Amino acid sequence: MTTRESTPINKFVGLTKIEITDKQMGITFPMFVMYPTDVPSRDVAFGPYILNVSPDAPIEVGNFPLVIISHGSGGSNLAYHTLGSHLAKNGFVVCMPEHPFNNRNDNHLEGTNENFTNRLRHISLMIDQMFLADKFKQHLQQDNVGIIGHSIGANTALVLVGGHPISYAEYQTKFGRPMHMEQEPQEINLKTDDRIKTLVLFALTPGWFTGDESLKNVDIPVLMFNAEKDEYIPCSHVEIFIKGLKKDSSISCHIVKNAGHFSFLSPFPESIKAMAGVAAMDPEGFNREEFHQELNVEVLNFLKKALCQQ
């Protein structure tokens, strides 16, 4: 990737925490929100991370697109903080949820039908509650939402805009038994959300979307990145997916040379790399810091075109 940095609209980033309520499950779950603010930022510790933010500051006057970053299975809502901060500096309100029972602290629903159903519902719930939140409702562009998803977060996002996964049996026939799936998927209500106007997908599991009808209803701009050396997604699956795209497809696919599955996570502080384990590791010779400087700009430019010109 070769992209040119743009001058940020605002150099200060507000950060606040919101609890999302799921009445169906009888739970709440946390979501960090980054947004433009006029209040000078300062270094603040959030667990092992030091973020340059203005905690609970008022949002800058304006009307901004909403972006949600959906983490991968067993992930963390702060694992994409560098991208979130970059977007907030440039005029986006960015939500980073911790998906319940599929995060680094509690991952007991990994690989279950319930988890995928929950994720589909929760993304729409987040949008609902952000448009009702006193702090943000007057500052958000209604029905103008982008989703950034990593791994299962990418799969969820694609379904929410009309992507239709193939059956478990068809997947097994094409690719063998899926990794990290404990049970055969049941029929899921694949409800879409028309408020979502664009997607950015990191490490999509593309084999699920290689059916003849899988992408026929996806007609919004989609920017997709997969890793050349992904430990969980064979390049052959990505190639089959790309070959199946129509010439006029709205999906733009990129293979990141020498990257691994976790290379899309923000660079980890040296102090916690050992504790983070494989999530902090990249293939030999891959520079995650340099990659994210380029990735942040490319994603920003794409979202500005897709959302800010609505």
Short mmCIF file of N, CA, C and O in Angstrom, two decimals, residues 20-22 24-25 29 68 70-71 97 99-100 102 109 112-129 145 147 149 151-165 185-196 199 201 204 209:
data_model
loop_
_atom_site.label_atom_id
_atom_site.label_comp_id
_atom_site.label_asym_id
_atom_site.label_seq_id
_atom_site.Cartn_x
_atom_site.Cartn_y
_atom_site.Cartn_z
N ILE A 20 -24.00 -1.12 26.39
CA ILE A 20 -25.05 -1.50 25.45
C ILE A 20 -25.95 -2.53 26.13
O ILE A 20 -25.47 -3.51 26.72
N THR A 21 -27.24 -2.30 26.05
CA THR A 21 -28.21 -3.18 26.71
C THR A 21 -28.83 -4.15 25.71
O THR A 21 -29.35 -3.73 24.67
N ASP A 22 -28.74 -5.45 26.04
CA ASP A 22 -29.42 -6.48 25.25
C ASP A 22 -30.51 -7.07 26.14
O ASP A 22 -30.25 -7.92 26.98
N GLN A 24 -32.92 -8.99 25.32
CA GLN A 24 -33.20 -10.40 25.00
C GLN A 24 -32.34 -11.35 25.82
O GLN A 24 -32.80 -12.38 26.29
N MET A 25 -31.06 -10.98 26.02
CA MET A 25 -30.14 -11.81 26.80
C MET A 25 -30.13 -11.42 28.27
O MET A 25 -29.61 -12.15 29.11
N PHE A 29 -23.14 -4.86 27.85
CA PHE A 29 -21.73 -5.08 27.51
C PHE A 29 -21.10 -3.75 27.14
O PHE A 29 -21.78 -2.83 26.65
N ILE A 68 -18.41 1.47 13.35
CA ILE A 68 -18.27 0.46 14.41
C ILE A 68 -17.16 -0.49 14.02
O ILE A 68 -17.12 -0.98 12.89
N SER A 70 -15.68 -4.08 14.84
CA SER A 70 -16.07 -5.35 15.45
C SER A 70 -14.86 -6.28 15.51
O SER A 70 -14.34 -6.71 14.48
N HIS A 71 -14.42 -6.61 16.74
CA HIS A 71 -13.20 -7.40 16.91
C HIS A 71 -13.41 -8.87 16.57
O HIS A 71 -14.54 -9.36 16.44
N PRO A 97 -16.85 -2.06 20.46
CA PRO A 97 -17.52 -2.88 21.47
C PRO A 97 -16.66 -4.06 21.92
O PRO A 97 -15.75 -4.49 21.20
N HIS A 99 -17.48 -7.75 22.42
CA HIS A 99 -18.58 -8.68 22.16
C HIS A 99 -18.72 -9.67 23.31
O HIS A 99 -17.76 -10.36 23.67
N PRO A 100 -19.91 -9.76 23.90
CA PRO A 100 -20.09 -10.60 25.08
C PRO A 100 -19.88 -12.08 24.79
O PRO A 100 -20.36 -12.59 23.77
N ASN A 102 -17.44 -13.63 23.74
CA ASN A 102 -16.59 -13.95 22.60
C ASN A 102 -15.39 -13.00 22.59
O ASN A 102 -14.96 -12.51 21.56
N LEU A 109 -18.52 -18.75 24.17
CA LEU A 109 -19.44 -18.96 23.05
C LEU A 109 -18.73 -19.07 21.70
O LEU A 109 -19.39 -19.16 20.66
N THR A 112 -19.96 -21.14 18.26
CA THR A 112 -21.35 -21.58 18.43
C THR A 112 -22.29 -20.77 17.55
O THR A 112 -22.00 -19.64 17.15
N ASN A 113 -23.46 -21.36 17.26
CA ASN A 113 -24.49 -20.65 16.52
C ASN A 113 -24.94 -19.41 17.28
O ASN A 113 -25.19 -18.35 16.70
N GLU A 114 -25.06 -19.56 18.60
CA GLU A 114 -25.55 -18.46 19.42
C GLU A 114 -24.66 -17.23 19.30
O GLU A 114 -25.15 -16.09 19.25
N ASN A 115 -23.36 -17.46 19.23
CA ASN A 115 -22.44 -16.33 19.16
C ASN A 115 -22.65 -15.52 17.88
O ASN A 115 -22.71 -14.28 17.92
N PHE A 116 -22.79 -16.20 16.74
CA PHE A 116 -22.96 -15.46 15.49
C PHE A 116 -24.29 -14.73 15.48
O PHE A 116 -24.38 -13.56 15.04
N THR A 117 -25.35 -15.37 15.98
CA THR A 117 -26.65 -14.72 16.06
C THR A 117 -26.58 -13.48 16.95
O THR A 117 -27.14 -12.43 16.62
N ASN A 118 -25.89 -13.62 18.09
CA ASN A 118 -25.73 -12.48 18.99
C ASN A 118 -25.02 -11.31 18.31
O ASN A 118 -25.43 -10.16 18.43
N ARG A 119 -23.94 -11.63 17.61
CA ARG A 119 -23.16 -10.57 16.97
C ARG A 119 -24.01 -9.81 15.94
O ARG A 119 -23.94 -8.58 15.86
N LEU A 120 -24.79 -10.51 15.14
CA LEU A 120 -25.65 -9.85 14.18
C LEU A 120 -26.61 -8.88 14.87
O LEU A 120 -26.78 -7.72 14.44
N ARG A 121 -27.24 -9.35 15.93
CA ARG A 121 -28.20 -8.52 16.65
C ARG A 121 -27.51 -7.35 17.35
O ARG A 121 -28.01 -6.22 17.37
N HIS A 122 -26.34 -7.62 17.92
CA HIS A 122 -25.67 -6.59 18.71
C HIS A 122 -25.17 -5.42 17.88
O HIS A 122 -25.19 -4.28 18.35
N ILE A 123 -24.73 -5.67 16.65
CA ILE A 123 -24.30 -4.56 15.81
C ILE A 123 -25.46 -3.58 15.59
O ILE A 123 -25.31 -2.36 15.71
N SER A 124 -26.64 -4.12 15.28
CA SER A 124 -27.80 -3.25 15.08
C SER A 124 -28.20 -2.56 16.38
O SER A 124 -28.62 -1.39 16.37
N LEU A 125 -28.08 -3.25 17.51
CA LEU A 125 -28.37 -2.63 18.80
C LEU A 125 -27.44 -1.45 19.08
O LEU A 125 -27.87 -0.41 19.61
N MET A 126 -26.17 -1.61 18.74
CA MET A 126 -25.21 -0.53 18.96
C MET A 126 -25.61 0.71 18.15
O MET A 126 -25.56 1.84 18.65
N ILE A 127 -25.99 0.48 16.90
CA ILE A 127 -26.41 1.60 16.06
C ILE A 127 -27.65 2.27 16.66
O ILE A 127 -27.72 3.50 16.78
N ASP A 128 -28.63 1.46 17.06
CA ASP A 128 -29.85 1.99 17.69
C ASP A 128 -29.51 2.89 18.87
O ASP A 128 -30.00 4.02 18.98
N GLN A 129 -28.67 2.37 19.77
CA GLN A 129 -28.41 3.08 21.02
C GLN A 129 -27.53 4.31 20.81
O GLN A 129 -27.67 5.30 21.53
N VAL A 145 -23.79 4.66 8.18
CA VAL A 145 -22.94 3.91 9.10
C VAL A 145 -21.96 3.04 8.33
O VAL A 145 -22.30 2.45 7.31
N ILE A 147 -19.09 -0.20 8.92
CA ILE A 147 -18.64 -1.26 9.83
C ILE A 147 -17.26 -1.71 9.40
O ILE A 147 -17.01 -1.98 8.22
N GLY A 149 -14.75 -4.79 10.33
CA GLY A 149 -14.79 -6.06 11.03
C GLY A 149 -13.53 -6.87 10.79
O GLY A 149 -12.97 -6.85 9.68
N SER A 151 -11.99 -10.78 11.05
CA SER A 151 -12.25 -12.21 11.20
C SER A 151 -13.76 -12.45 11.32
O SER A 151 -14.51 -12.11 10.42
N ILE A 152 -14.24 -13.01 12.44
CA ILE A 152 -15.69 -13.22 12.56
C ILE A 152 -16.43 -11.89 12.54
O ILE A 152 -17.59 -11.82 12.12
N GLY A 153 -15.76 -10.82 12.96
CA GLY A 153 -16.37 -9.50 12.85
C GLY A 153 -16.59 -9.11 11.40
O GLY A 153 -17.57 -8.45 11.06
N ALA A 154 -15.68 -9.51 10.51
CA ALA A 154 -15.84 -9.26 9.08
C ALA A 154 -16.98 -10.11 8.52
O ALA A 154 -17.79 -9.63 7.72
N ASN A 155 -17.04 -11.38 8.92
CA ASN A 155 -18.13 -12.24 8.46
C ASN A 155 -19.49 -11.67 8.86
O ASN A 155 -20.44 -11.64 8.06
N THR A 156 -19.59 -11.21 10.12
CA THR A 156 -20.83 -10.62 10.62
C THR A 156 -21.22 -9.41 9.79
O THR A 156 -22.38 -9.25 9.38
N ALA A 157 -20.26 -8.54 9.55
CA ALA A 157 -20.54 -7.32 8.80
C ALA A 157 -21.06 -7.62 7.40
O ALA A 157 -22.02 -6.99 6.93
N LEU A 158 -20.46 -8.59 6.74
CA LEU A 158 -20.87 -8.92 5.37
C LEU A 158 -22.29 -9.48 5.34
O LEU A 158 -23.07 -9.17 4.43
N VAL A 159 -22.65 -10.27 6.33
CA VAL A 159 -24.02 -10.79 6.41
C VAL A 159 -25.02 -9.65 6.62
O VAL A 159 -26.11 -9.64 6.04
N LEU A 160 -24.64 -8.67 7.42
CA LEU A 160 -25.55 -7.56 7.73
C LEU A 160 -25.88 -6.70 6.52
O LEU A 160 -26.85 -5.93 6.55
N VAL A 161 -25.08 -6.80 5.46
CA VAL A 161 -25.39 -6.03 4.25
C VAL A 161 -25.81 -6.94 3.10
O VAL A 161 -25.80 -6.52 1.93
N GLY A 162 -26.20 -8.16 3.41
CA GLY A 162 -26.78 -9.03 2.39
C GLY A 162 -25.94 -10.22 1.97
O GLY A 162 -26.37 -11.02 1.14
N GLY A 163 -24.71 -10.36 2.52
CA GLY A 163 -23.92 -11.54 2.22
C GLY A 163 -24.59 -12.80 2.75
O GLY A 163 -25.13 -12.80 3.86
N HIS A 164 -24.59 -13.86 1.96
CA HIS A 164 -25.29 -15.09 2.35
C HIS A 164 -24.30 -16.24 2.39
O HIS A 164 -23.81 -16.69 1.35
N PRO A 165 -23.97 -16.75 3.59
CA PRO A 165 -23.01 -17.86 3.70
C PRO A 165 -23.54 -19.14 3.05
O PRO A 165 -24.75 -19.38 3.01
N PRO A 185 -23.78 -25.15 11.87
CA PRO A 185 -24.65 -23.98 11.95
C PRO A 185 -26.11 -24.34 11.71
O PRO A 185 -26.43 -25.12 10.82
N GLN A 186 -26.98 -23.78 12.52
CA GLN A 186 -28.40 -23.92 12.30
C GLN A 186 -28.86 -22.79 11.39
O GLN A 186 -28.12 -21.86 11.10
N GLU A 187 -30.08 -22.88 10.94
CA GLU A 187 -30.63 -21.81 10.12
C GLU A 187 -30.69 -20.53 10.95
O GLU A 187 -31.26 -20.49 12.03
N ILE A 188 -30.05 -19.48 10.47
CA ILE A 188 -29.98 -18.21 11.19
C ILE A 188 -30.77 -17.17 10.43
O ILE A 188 -30.73 -17.11 9.20
N ASN A 189 -31.51 -16.33 11.16
CA ASN A 189 -32.22 -15.23 10.54
C ASN A 189 -31.21 -14.18 10.09
O ASN A 189 -30.68 -13.42 10.91
N LEU A 190 -30.91 -14.15 8.81
CA LEU A 190 -29.88 -13.27 8.28
C LEU A 190 -30.46 -11.89 7.98
O LEU A 190 -30.51 -11.43 6.84
N LYS A 191 -30.89 -11.22 9.02
CA LYS A 191 -31.49 -9.90 8.89
C LYS A 191 -30.43 -8.87 8.55
O LYS A 191 -29.37 -8.83 9.16
N THR A 192 -30.72 -8.05 7.56
CA THR A 192 -29.78 -7.01 7.16
C THR A 192 -30.12 -5.70 7.85
O THR A 192 -31.17 -5.55 8.48
N ASP A 193 -29.19 -4.72 7.73
CA ASP A 193 -29.40 -3.41 8.35
C ASP A 193 -29.10 -2.35 7.28
O ASP A 193 -27.95 -2.12 6.93
N ASP A 194 -30.14 -1.72 6.79
CA ASP A 194 -30.01 -0.78 5.68
C ASP A 194 -29.28 0.50 6.05
O ASP A 194 -28.92 1.29 5.16
N ARG A 195 -29.04 0.73 7.33
CA ARG A 195 -28.32 1.94 7.74
C ARG A 195 -26.82 1.83 7.44
O ARG A 195 -26.12 2.83 7.40
N ILE A 196 -26.36 0.61 7.21
CA ILE A 196 -24.94 0.38 6.93
C ILE A 196 -24.67 0.66 5.46
O ILE A 196 -25.22 0.02 4.58
N LEU A 199 -18.42 -1.09 4.17
CA LEU A 199 -17.69 -2.04 5.03
C LEU A 199 -16.20 -1.96 4.75
O LEU A 199 -15.77 -1.75 3.61
N LEU A 201 -13.25 -4.82 5.67
CA LEU A 201 -13.14 -6.18 6.17
C LEU A 201 -11.68 -6.60 6.29
O LEU A 201 -10.93 -6.52 5.31
N LEU A 204 -11.49 -11.56 6.41
CA LEU A 204 -12.76 -12.26 6.18
C LEU A 204 -12.46 -13.74 5.97
O LEU A 204 -11.46 -14.10 5.34
N PHE A 209 -18.45 -17.49 1.70
CA PHE A 209 -19.17 -16.62 0.76
C PHE A 209 -18.78 -16.93 -0.68
O PHE A 209 -18.63 -16.03 -1.51
#
